[in-house]
CSV table of C-alpha atoms and ligand atoms in Angstrom, one decimal:
chain,number,residue,atom,x,y,z
A,16,MET,CA,18.3,-7.7,-11.2
A,17,LYS,CA,14.5,-7.7,-11.7
A,18,ILE,CA,11.8,-8.1,-9.0
A,19,LEU,CA,8.2,-9.0,-9.8
A,20,ALA,CA,6.0,-7.8,-7.0
A,21,ILE,CA,2.4,-8.6,-6.0
A,22,GLU,CA,0.1,-6.6,-3.7
A,23,THR,CA,-3.4,-7.6,-2.6
A,24,SER,CA,-3.7,-6.6,1.0
A,25,CYS,CA,-6.9,-4.6,0.7
A,26,ASP,CA,-9.0,-3.6,-2.4
A,27,ASP,CA,-6.2,-2.8,-4.9
A,28,THR,CA,-4.8,-5.6,-7.1
A,29,GLY,CA,-1.2,-4.6,-8.0
A,30,VAL,CA,1.7,-6.2,-9.9
A,31,ALA,CA,4.9,-4.3,-10.6
A,32,ILE,CA,8.3,-5.1,-12.1
A,33,LEU,CA,11.3,-3.2,-11.0
A,34,GLU,CA,14.7,-3.4,-12.5
A,35,ILE,CA,17.7,-2.5,-10.3
A,36,ARG,CA,21.1,-1.8,-11.6
A,37,GLY,CA,24.1,-1.7,-9.2
A,38,ASP,CA,24.0,-2.7,-5.6
A,39,LYS,CA,26.0,-0.2,-3.5
A,40,LYS,CA,24.6,2.7,-5.5
A,41,PRO,CA,21.4,1.2,-6.9
A,42,VAL,CA,19.5,2.8,-9.7
A,43,PHE,CA,15.9,1.9,-10.0
A,44,ASN,CA,14.1,1.5,-13.4
A,45,VAL,CA,10.4,1.0,-13.1
A,46,LEU,CA,9.4,-1.4,-15.9
A,47,SER,CA,5.7,-1.5,-15.0
A,48,ASN,CA,3.4,-0.7,-12.1
A,49,ILE,CA,-0.2,-1.8,-12.7
A,50,VAL,CA,-2.9,-1.2,-10.1
A,51,SER,CA,-6.5,-2.3,-10.6
A,52,SER,CA,-8.7,-0.7,-8.0
A,53,GLN,CA,-11.8,-2.6,-7.2
A,54,LEU,CA,-14.8,-0.4,-8.0
A,55,ILE,CA,-17.3,-2.9,-6.6
A,56,HIS,CA,-16.8,-1.5,-3.0
A,57,LYS,CA,-18.1,1.9,-4.0
A,58,ASN,CA,-21.6,0.6,-3.8
A,59,TYR,CA,-21.2,-0.5,-0.2
A,60,GLY,CA,-19.2,2.4,1.4
A,61,GLY,CA,-16.4,0.1,2.5
A,62,VAL,CA,-14.4,-3.0,1.7
A,63,PHE,CA,-16.0,-6.5,2.1
A,64,PRO,CA,-13.0,-8.9,2.4
A,65,ILE,CA,-14.8,-11.9,0.7
A,66,MET,CA,-15.8,-9.8,-2.2
A,67,ALA,CA,-12.3,-8.3,-2.4
A,68,LYS,CA,-10.9,-11.8,-2.4
A,69,ARG,CA,-13.1,-12.8,-5.3
A,70,GLU,CA,-12.0,-9.7,-7.3
A,71,HIS,CA,-8.3,-10.3,-6.6
A,72,GLN,CA,-8.7,-13.8,-8.1
A,73,ILE,CA,-10.2,-12.4,-11.2
A,74,ASN,CA,-7.8,-9.5,-11.5
A,75,LEU,CA,-4.4,-11.1,-10.7
A,76,PRO,CA,-3.7,-13.0,-13.9
A,77,ILE,CA,-4.9,-10.1,-16.0
A,78,VAL,CA,-2.8,-7.5,-14.1
A,79,LEU,CA,0.3,-9.9,-14.2
A,80,GLU,CA,-0.1,-10.3,-18.0
A,81,GLN,CA,-0.3,-6.5,-18.4
A,82,ALA,CA,2.7,-5.9,-16.2
A,83,LEU,CA,4.8,-8.4,-18.0
A,84,LYS,CA,3.7,-7.1,-21.4
A,85,GLU,CA,4.5,-3.5,-20.4
A,86,SER,CA,8.0,-4.7,-19.2
A,87,LYS,CA,8.5,-6.6,-22.5
A,88,LEU,CA,8.9,-9.8,-20.5
A,89,LEU,CA,5.8,-11.6,-21.7
A,90,ILE,CA,7.0,-14.5,-23.9
A,91,PRO,CA,4.2,-16.6,-25.5
A,92,ASN,CA,4.8,-20.4,-25.5
A,93,SER,CA,4.7,-21.4,-29.1
A,94,GLN,CA,3.3,-24.8,-28.2
A,95,PHE,CA,0.3,-23.4,-26.5
A,96,PRO,CA,-2.2,-22.8,-29.3
A,97,LEU,CA,-1.8,-26.3,-30.9
A,98,ALA,CA,-1.7,-28.1,-27.5
A,99,HIS,CA,-4.8,-26.1,-26.5
A,100,LYS,CA,-6.7,-27.2,-29.6
A,101,THR,CA,-5.7,-30.9,-29.3
A,102,SER,CA,-6.0,-31.0,-25.5
A,103,ARG,CA,-2.4,-32.0,-25.2
A,104,ARG,CA,-1.0,-31.4,-21.7
A,105,LEU,CA,1.8,-28.8,-21.3
A,106,ILE,CA,2.0,-29.2,-17.5
A,107,SER,CA,2.7,-32.6,-16.0
A,108,ASP,CA,0.1,-34.2,-13.7
A,109,GLU,CA,2.5,-34.0,-10.8
A,110,LYS,CA,2.9,-30.2,-11.2
A,111,ILE,CA,-0.9,-29.7,-11.7
A,112,LYS,CA,-1.4,-31.6,-8.4
A,113,ILE,CA,1.0,-29.3,-6.5
A,114,LEU,CA,-0.5,-26.1,-8.1
A,115,LYS,CA,-4.0,-27.3,-7.2
A,116,LYS,CA,-2.9,-27.9,-3.6
A,117,ILE,CA,-1.3,-24.4,-3.4
A,118,LEU,CA,-4.5,-22.8,-4.8
A,119,GLU,CA,-6.9,-25.1,-3.1
A,120,LYS,CA,-8.8,-22.2,-1.5
A,121,GLU,CA,-8.7,-20.1,-4.6
A,122,ASN,CA,-10.2,-22.5,-7.2
A,123,THR,CA,-11.1,-19.8,-9.8
A,124,LEU,CA,-7.6,-18.6,-9.6
A,125,PHE,CA,-6.2,-22.1,-10.2
A,126,GLU,CA,-7.9,-22.4,-13.6
A,127,SER,CA,-6.6,-19.0,-14.8
A,128,VAL,CA,-3.1,-19.6,-13.4
A,129,LYS,CA,-2.9,-23.0,-15.1
A,130,GLU,CA,-3.8,-21.4,-18.4
A,131,PHE,CA,-1.3,-18.5,-17.9
A,132,LEU,CA,1.5,-20.9,-17.1
A,133,GLU,CA,0.7,-22.9,-20.3
A,134,LYS,CA,0.4,-19.9,-22.4
A,135,TYR,CA,3.6,-18.0,-21.4
A,136,LYS,CA,7.2,-18.9,-20.7
A,137,LYS,CA,9.0,-18.2,-17.5
A,138,PRO,CA,9.9,-14.5,-17.5
A,139,SER,CA,13.4,-13.3,-16.8
A,140,VAL,CA,13.0,-12.1,-13.2
A,141,ASP,CA,15.2,-12.9,-10.2
A,142,PHE,CA,12.7,-12.6,-7.3
A,143,ILE,CA,9.0,-12.6,-6.7
A,144,ALA,CA,8.0,-10.2,-3.9
A,145,VAL,CA,4.6,-10.4,-2.1
A,146,THR,CA,2.8,-8.5,0.6
A,147,VAL,CA,2.4,-11.0,3.5
A,148,GLY,CA,0.8,-8.4,5.9
A,149,PRO,CA,-0.7,-6.5,7.5
A,150,GLY,CA,-4.0,-6.4,5.7
A,151,LEU,CA,-7.3,-8.3,5.2
A,152,GLU,CA,-6.6,-11.9,5.8
A,153,PRO,CA,-8.5,-13.4,2.8
A,154,CYS,CA,-7.1,-10.8,0.5
A,155,LEU,CA,-3.5,-11.4,1.6
A,156,TRP,CA,-3.8,-15.1,1.1
A,157,VAL,CA,-4.8,-14.7,-2.5
A,158,GLY,CA,-1.6,-12.8,-3.3
A,159,VAL,CA,0.5,-15.1,-1.2
A,160,ASN,CA,-0.8,-18.2,-2.8
A,161,PHE,CA,-0.5,-16.7,-6.2
A,162,ALA,CA,3.1,-15.8,-5.5
A,163,LYS,CA,3.7,-19.4,-4.2
A,164,ALA,CA,2.2,-20.9,-7.4
A,165,LEU,CA,4.4,-18.8,-9.6
A,166,SER,CA,7.5,-19.3,-7.4
A,167,TYR,CA,7.0,-23.1,-7.4
A,168,PHE,CA,6.4,-23.4,-11.1
A,169,TRP,CA,9.1,-21.0,-12.3
A,170,GLY,CA,11.6,-21.9,-9.6
A,171,ILE,CA,12.1,-18.2,-8.6
A,172,PRO,CA,12.6,-17.4,-4.8
A,173,VAL,CA,10.1,-15.3,-3.0
A,174,ILE,CA,10.7,-12.3,-0.7
A,175,PRO,CA,7.9,-11.6,1.9
A,176,VAL,CA,7.2,-7.9,2.4
A,177,ASN,CA,5.6,-5.9,5.1
A,178,HIS,CA,3.0,-3.5,3.6
A,179,ILE,CA,3.6,-0.7,6.2
A,180,GLU,CA,7.4,-0.8,5.6
A,181,ALA,CA,6.6,-0.6,1.9
A,182,HIS,CA,4.6,2.6,2.5
A,183,ILE,CA,7.8,4.0,4.1
A,184,LEU,CA,10.4,2.7,1.7
A,185,VAL,CA,8.5,3.8,-1.5
A,186,ASN,CA,10.1,7.1,-0.6
A,187,PHE,CA,13.5,5.7,-1.6
A,188,LEU,CA,12.5,5.2,-5.2
A,189,ASN,CA,14.1,8.4,-6.4
A,190,PRO,CA,17.7,7.5,-7.0
A,191,SER,CA,19.1,10.6,-5.4
A,192,THR,CA,17.3,9.9,-2.1
A,193,THR,CA,18.2,6.3,-2.4
A,194,LEU,CA,21.8,7.3,-2.5
A,195,ARG,CA,21.3,9.5,0.5
A,196,ALA,CA,19.7,6.6,2.3
A,197,ARG,CA,23.0,4.7,1.9
A,198,ASN,CA,24.5,7.4,4.1
A,199,PRO,CA,22.7,6.8,7.4
A,200,LYS,CA,24.4,9.7,9.2
A,201,ARG,CA,22.5,12.1,7.0
A,202,GLU,CA,19.1,10.4,6.8
A,203,PHE,CA,18.5,8.7,10.1
A,204,PRO,CA,16.9,8.7,12.7
A,205,ALA,CA,13.8,9.5,10.8
A,206,ILE,CA,10.2,9.8,11.9
A,207,SER,CA,7.7,8.2,9.5
A,208,LEU,CA,4.0,8.9,9.6
A,209,VAL,CA,2.1,6.1,7.9
A,210,VAL,CA,-1.5,7.0,7.4
A,211,SER,CA,-3.8,4.7,5.5
A,212,GLY,CA,-7.2,3.1,5.5
A,213,GLY,CA,-6.2,0.5,8.0
A,214,HIS,CA,-3.3,2.2,9.9
A,215,THR,CA,-2.1,5.4,11.5
A,216,GLN,CA,1.3,4.9,13.0
A,217,LEU,CA,4.3,7.1,14.0
A,218,ILE,CA,7.4,5.0,13.4
A,219,LEU,CA,10.9,5.8,14.5
A,220,VAL,CA,13.2,4.7,11.6
A,221,LYS,CA,16.7,4.1,12.8
A,222,GLY,CA,17.7,2.7,9.5
A,223,ILE,CA,16.3,0.6,6.7
A,224,GLY,CA,14.8,-2.4,8.4
A,225,LYS,CA,15.2,-0.9,11.9
A,226,TYR,CA,11.8,0.4,13.2
A,227,LYS,CA,10.0,1.1,16.4
A,228,ILE,CA,6.3,2.1,16.5
A,229,ILE,CA,6.2,5.0,18.9
A,230,GLY,CA,2.5,5.8,18.5
A,231,GLU,CA,-0.6,4.6,16.7
A,232,THR,CA,-4.3,4.9,16.6
A,233,ARG,CA,-6.2,3.4,19.5
A,234,ASP,CA,-9.3,2.9,17.3
A,235,ASP,CA,-10.0,4.1,13.7
A,236,ALA,CA,-7.3,4.9,11.3
A,237,ALA,CA,-7.2,8.4,9.7
A,238,GLY,CA,-8.2,7.1,6.3
A,239,GLU,CA,-11.0,5.1,7.9
A,240,CYS,CA,-12.2,8.4,9.5
A,241,PHE,CA,-12.3,10.1,6.1
A,242,ASP,CA,-14.2,7.1,4.7
A,243,LYS,CA,-16.7,6.9,7.5
A,244,ALA,CA,-17.2,10.7,7.4
A,245,ALA,CA,-17.9,10.6,3.7
A,246,LYS,CA,-20.4,7.8,4.3
A,247,ILE,CA,-22.2,9.8,6.9
A,248,LEU,CA,-22.4,12.7,4.4
A,249,GLY,CA,-23.6,10.4,1.7
A,250,LEU,CA,-20.5,11.1,-0.5
A,251,GLY,CA,-19.4,7.6,-1.6
A,252,TYR,CA,-16.2,5.5,-1.1
A,253,PRO,CA,-13.3,5.9,-0.7
A,254,GLY,CA,-14.0,9.0,1.3
A,255,GLY,CA,-10.5,10.6,1.5
A,256,PRO,CA,-10.2,11.7,-2.2
A,257,ILE,CA,-13.8,12.8,-2.4
A,258,ILE,CA,-13.6,15.0,0.7
A,259,ALA,CA,-10.2,16.4,-0.4
A,260,GLU,CA,-11.7,17.2,-3.8
A,261,ILE,CA,-14.7,19.1,-2.2
A,262,VAL,CA,-12.3,21.0,0.1
A,263,SER,CA,-10.0,22.0,-2.8
A,264,LYS,CA,-13.0,23.5,-4.7
A,265,ALA,CA,-14.4,25.3,-1.6
A,266,ASN,CA,-13.5,28.9,-1.6
A,267,ASN,CA,-12.9,29.9,2.0
A,268,PRO,CA,-16.3,28.9,3.3
A,269,PRO,CA,-17.4,30.1,6.7
A,270,ARG,CA,-16.6,27.5,9.4
A,271,PRO,CA,-19.5,27.4,11.8
A,272,ILE,CA,-18.9,23.8,12.6
A,273,LYS,CA,-16.2,23.1,15.1
A,274,LEU,CA,-15.0,19.5,15.5
A,275,PRO,CA,-12.7,18.1,18.2
A,276,ARG,CA,-9.0,17.3,17.7
A,277,PRO,CA,-9.0,14.1,19.7
A,278,MET,CA,-5.9,13.4,21.8
A,279,MET,CA,-4.0,16.3,20.2
A,280,HIS,CA,-2.5,17.3,23.5
A,281,SER,CA,-2.3,13.9,25.2
A,282,GLY,CA,1.5,14.2,25.4
A,283,ASP,CA,2.2,10.8,23.7
A,284,TYR,CA,2.2,9.8,20.1
A,285,ASP,CA,-1.1,8.0,19.9
A,286,PHE,CA,-4.1,8.9,18.0
A,287,SER,CA,-7.9,8.4,18.2
A,288,PHE,CA,-10.3,9.1,15.4
A,289,SER,CA,-13.5,7.3,16.4
A,290,GLY,CA,-14.6,10.3,18.6
A,291,LEU,CA,-14.3,12.5,15.6
A,292,LYS,CA,-16.6,10.3,13.7
A,293,THR,CA,-19.1,10.4,16.5
A,294,ALA,CA,-18.8,14.2,16.6
A,295,ILE,CA,-19.5,14.3,12.9
A,296,LEU,CA,-22.6,12.2,13.4
A,297,TYR,CA,-23.9,14.6,16.1
A,298,ALA,CA,-23.1,17.6,14.0
A,299,VAL,CA,-25.2,16.5,11.1
A,300,LYS,CA,-28.0,15.0,13.2
A,301,GLY,CA,-31.4,16.5,12.3
A,302,LYS,CA,-29.8,18.8,9.7
A,303,THR,CA,-30.7,18.9,6.0
A,304,LEU,CA,-27.4,18.6,4.2
A,305,ASN,CA,-27.0,20.9,1.2
A,306,GLU,CA,-24.0,21.7,-0.9
A,307,GLN,CA,-22.9,24.4,1.4
A,308,THR,CA,-23.2,22.5,4.7
A,309,VAL,CA,-21.5,19.5,3.2
A,310,GLU,CA,-18.7,21.8,2.0
A,311,GLU,CA,-18.3,23.3,5.5
A,312,MET,CA,-18.3,19.9,7.1
A,313,CYS,CA,-15.6,18.6,4.7
A,314,VAL,CA,-13.3,21.6,5.3
A,315,GLU,CA,-13.6,21.1,9.1
A,316,ILE,CA,-13.2,17.3,9.0
A,317,GLN,CA,-10.1,17.4,6.8
A,318,GLN,CA,-8.5,20.2,8.9
A,319,ALA,CA,-9.3,18.3,12.2
A,320,ILE,CA,-7.5,15.2,10.9
A,321,ILE,CA,-4.6,17.2,9.6
A,322,ASP,CA,-4.2,19.2,12.8
A,323,VAL,CA,-3.8,16.1,14.9
A,324,LEU,CA,-1.5,14.3,12.4
A,325,LEU,CA,0.8,17.4,12.1
A,326,HIS,CA,1.0,18.2,15.8
A,327,LYS,CA,2.1,14.6,16.7
A,328,THR,CA,4.5,14.2,13.8
A,329,ILE,CA,6.3,17.4,14.6
A,330,LYS,CA,6.4,16.6,18.3
A,331,ALA,CA,7.9,13.2,17.5
A,332,ALA,CA,10.4,14.7,15.1
A,333,LYS,CA,11.6,17.2,17.8
A,334,ASP,CA,11.7,14.6,20.6
A,335,PHE,CA,13.7,12.1,18.6
A,336,LYS,CA,15.9,14.7,16.9
A,337,ALA,CA,14.8,13.3,13.5
A,338,LYS,CA,16.9,14.2,10.5
A,339,THR,CA,14.1,13.2,8.2
A,340,ILE,CA,10.3,13.1,8.2
A,341,ILE,CA,8.8,10.4,5.9
A,342,LEU,CA,5.2,10.4,4.9
A,343,GLY,CA,3.4,7.4,3.5
A,344,GLY,CA,0.1,5.6,3.0
A,345,GLY,CA,-3.1,6.4,1.2
A,346,VAL,CA,-3.9,9.5,3.2
A,347,SER,CA,-0.5,11.0,2.2
A,348,ALA,CA,-2.1,11.6,-1.2
A,349,ASN,CA,-3.9,14.5,0.5
A,350,GLN,CA,-2.5,17.7,-1.0
A,351,GLU,CA,-3.4,19.8,2.0
A,352,LEU,CA,-1.7,17.4,4.4
A,353,ARG,CA,1.4,17.4,2.3
A,354,LYS,CA,1.5,21.2,2.0
A,355,GLN,CA,0.7,22.0,5.6
A,356,LEU,CA,3.3,19.5,6.9
A,357,ALA,CA,5.9,21.1,4.6
A,358,GLN,CA,5.0,24.5,6.0
A,359,LYS,CA,5.2,23.4,9.6
A,360,ILE,CA,8.6,21.7,9.1
A,361,LYS,CA,9.9,24.8,7.4
A,362,LYS,CA,8.7,26.9,10.3
A,363,GLU,CA,9.5,24.8,13.3
A,364,ILE,CA,12.3,22.4,12.3
A,365,PRO,CA,13.8,23.8,9.0
A,366,ASN,CA,16.8,21.5,8.9
A,367,THR,CA,14.7,18.4,8.7
A,368,GLN,CA,14.5,16.6,5.3
A,369,TYR,CA,11.0,15.9,4.2
A,370,LEU,CA,10.2,12.9,2.0
A,371,ILE,CA,6.8,12.3,0.4
A,372,PRO,CA,6.0,9.8,-2.3
A,373,ASP,CA,4.5,10.6,-5.7
A,374,THR,CA,0.8,11.0,-5.2
A,375,ALA,CA,0.2,7.9,-7.3
A,376,LEU,CA,2.5,5.9,-5.0
A,377,SER,CA,0.8,7.1,-1.8
A,378,THR,CA,-2.1,4.6,-2.2
A,379,ASP,CA,-1.6,0.9,-2.5
A,380,ASN,CA,0.6,-0.4,-5.3
A,381,ALA,CA,3.1,-3.2,-6.0
A,382,LEU,CA,6.0,-1.0,-6.9
A,383,MET,CA,6.5,-0.1,-3.2
A,384,ILE,CA,6.5,-3.9,-2.5
A,385,ALA,CA,9.3,-4.3,-5.1
A,386,ILE,CA,11.4,-1.5,-3.6
A,387,THR,CA,11.1,-3.0,-0.1
A,388,ALA,CA,12.0,-6.4,-1.4
A,389,PHE,CA,15.2,-5.0,-2.9
A,390,PHE,CA,16.3,-3.7,0.5
A,391,HIS,CA,15.5,-7.2,2.0
A,392,LYS,CA,16.8,-9.5,-0.7
A,393,ASN,CA,18.6,-11.4,1.9
A,394,LYS,CA,15.2,-12.5,3.3
A,395,LYS,CA,14.5,-14.6,0.2
A,396,ALA,CA,12.6,-17.8,1.1
A,397,SER,CA,11.1,-20.9,-0.4
A,398,TRP,CA,7.5,-20.7,-1.4
A,399,LYS,CA,6.8,-23.6,1.0
A,400,THR,CA,7.3,-21.4,4.1
A,401,LEU,CA,5.4,-18.4,2.9
A,402,LYS,CA,2.4,-17.4,5.1
A,403,ALA,CA,-0.1,-14.4,5.2
A,404,LYS,CA,0.1,-12.5,8.5
A,405,ALA,CA,-2.9,-10.2,8.9
A,406,ASN,CA,-1.6,-8.5,12.0
A,407,LEU,CA,2.1,-8.2,11.0
A,408,ARG,CA,3.8,-5.1,12.6
A,409,VAL,CA,7.1,-3.3,11.8
A,410,GLY,CA,9.9,-3.5,14.3
A,411,ASN,CA,9.2,-4.2,18.0
B,19,KG4,O1,-2.7,2.9,1.8
B,19,KG4,P1,-4.1,2.8,1.2
B,19,KG4,O2,-4.2,2.8,-0.3
B,19,KG4,O3,-4.8,1.4,1.6
B,19,KG4,C1,-4.6,0.9,2.9
B,19,KG4,O4,-3.5,0.3,3.1
B,19,KG4,O5,-5.5,1.1,3.7
B,19,KG4,O6,-5.0,3.9,1.9
B,19,KG4,C2,-6.4,4.0,1.5
B,19,KG4,C3,-7.0,5.2,2.4
B,19,KG4,C4,-8.5,5.3,2.2
B,19,KG4,O7,-9.0,5.4,3.5
B,19,KG4,C5,-8.7,6.6,1.4
B,19,KG4,O8,-9.9,7.3,1.8
B,19,KG4,C6,-7.4,7.4,1.8
B,19,KG4,O9,-6.4,6.4,1.9
B,19,KG4,N1,-7.1,8.4,0.8
B,19,KG4,C7,-7.1,9.7,1.1
B,19,KG4,C8,-6.8,10.4,-0.1
B,19,KG4,N2,-6.6,9.4,-1.1
B,19,KG4,C9,-6.7,8.2,-0.5
B,19,KG4,N3,-7.4,10.4,2.2
B,19,KG4,C10,-7.3,11.7,2.2
B,19,KG4,N4,-7.0,12.4,1.1
B,19,KG4,C11,-6.8,11.8,-0.1
B,19,KG4,N5,-6.5,12.5,-1.2
B,20,ZN,ZN1,-1.7,0.7,2.3
């Protein structure tokens, strides 16, 4: 079975193709996983949804072509060059009308999709998977409508995917862990910490598809805090990897700045990071920032975020007697977070299994959407019913 997956929930345009062999003991073979990160947002220190929507429209057909090519599934339509020269129609008026209707809010995408469908034959894939939420509404709709157009034209069913669940299930890519996942007694219950630019959630995972959000941020997400802190320090966007890089090069700098660890001992599983951002603003107010002070700030900012995340995750794992801790989301690319969580698990709950994605799969990508779709292939639907849901949640 092959799944073609599409991801456009924020500022990364992704298309991946995953081949799955076997059902009870599936073996995953990644045929392609193309991510085009939109550089335009670097200039603004954050993502502007309307700009991101425009970029997705430009990127999607290019990324799809690349993904199909890399998977050896891109088959040119031999009639295209001649038809193109003589203006002969390869798609009927009726089909053009429906495609136009599907992409009525993405008119630049309509033109390139039309050309793509004329130029290439239907690829041999069984399902089209697409992120329907949560995410930035205009961005989600581009991916959803793109998936609808392909699904309608090629007659391939679609599987709607929850982006947060995908950050969790990307951890089951490795065949050995996938096999373990088929033995719920060994894997679950699990506690998953999903930390991204838009979300910070602690999720009780009772099994694949069985979730309960036990805690989440009441204001900013952890990744958002990294991004806002980097903006205050004039470091650029996205802030997480920039701050992490500065910290990794800092050689035990003095730590004169002390930042708060908001809600660390609140007794529940919720988070709050906006106070940390305010504390950073006050800490730099009136100061001239030089290389050393920026370094000191970055070390403290990263550690403050990590301390809170670790404390709550370990508490949740203990309280719910978790057999596994699963990390996911863009912030999980942070090496210090990965390392310190591993150390804390080893020290405090050594029998707990610890799953982390490949660093490249921590941040947004379409492969995680394909993996999640595989676990939910029974949710396949007609393109007609597909909708973007910006505030979609897991479980509950
Ligand atoms: O999951 P993701 O790619 O997109 C969303 O769904 O939001 O997460 C993006 C977030 C950004 O806030 C970015 O600054 C953060 O992940 N991030 C990191 C690192 N790499 C990405 N944060 C800390 N350390 C990193 N190495
Ligand atoms: Zn994400």
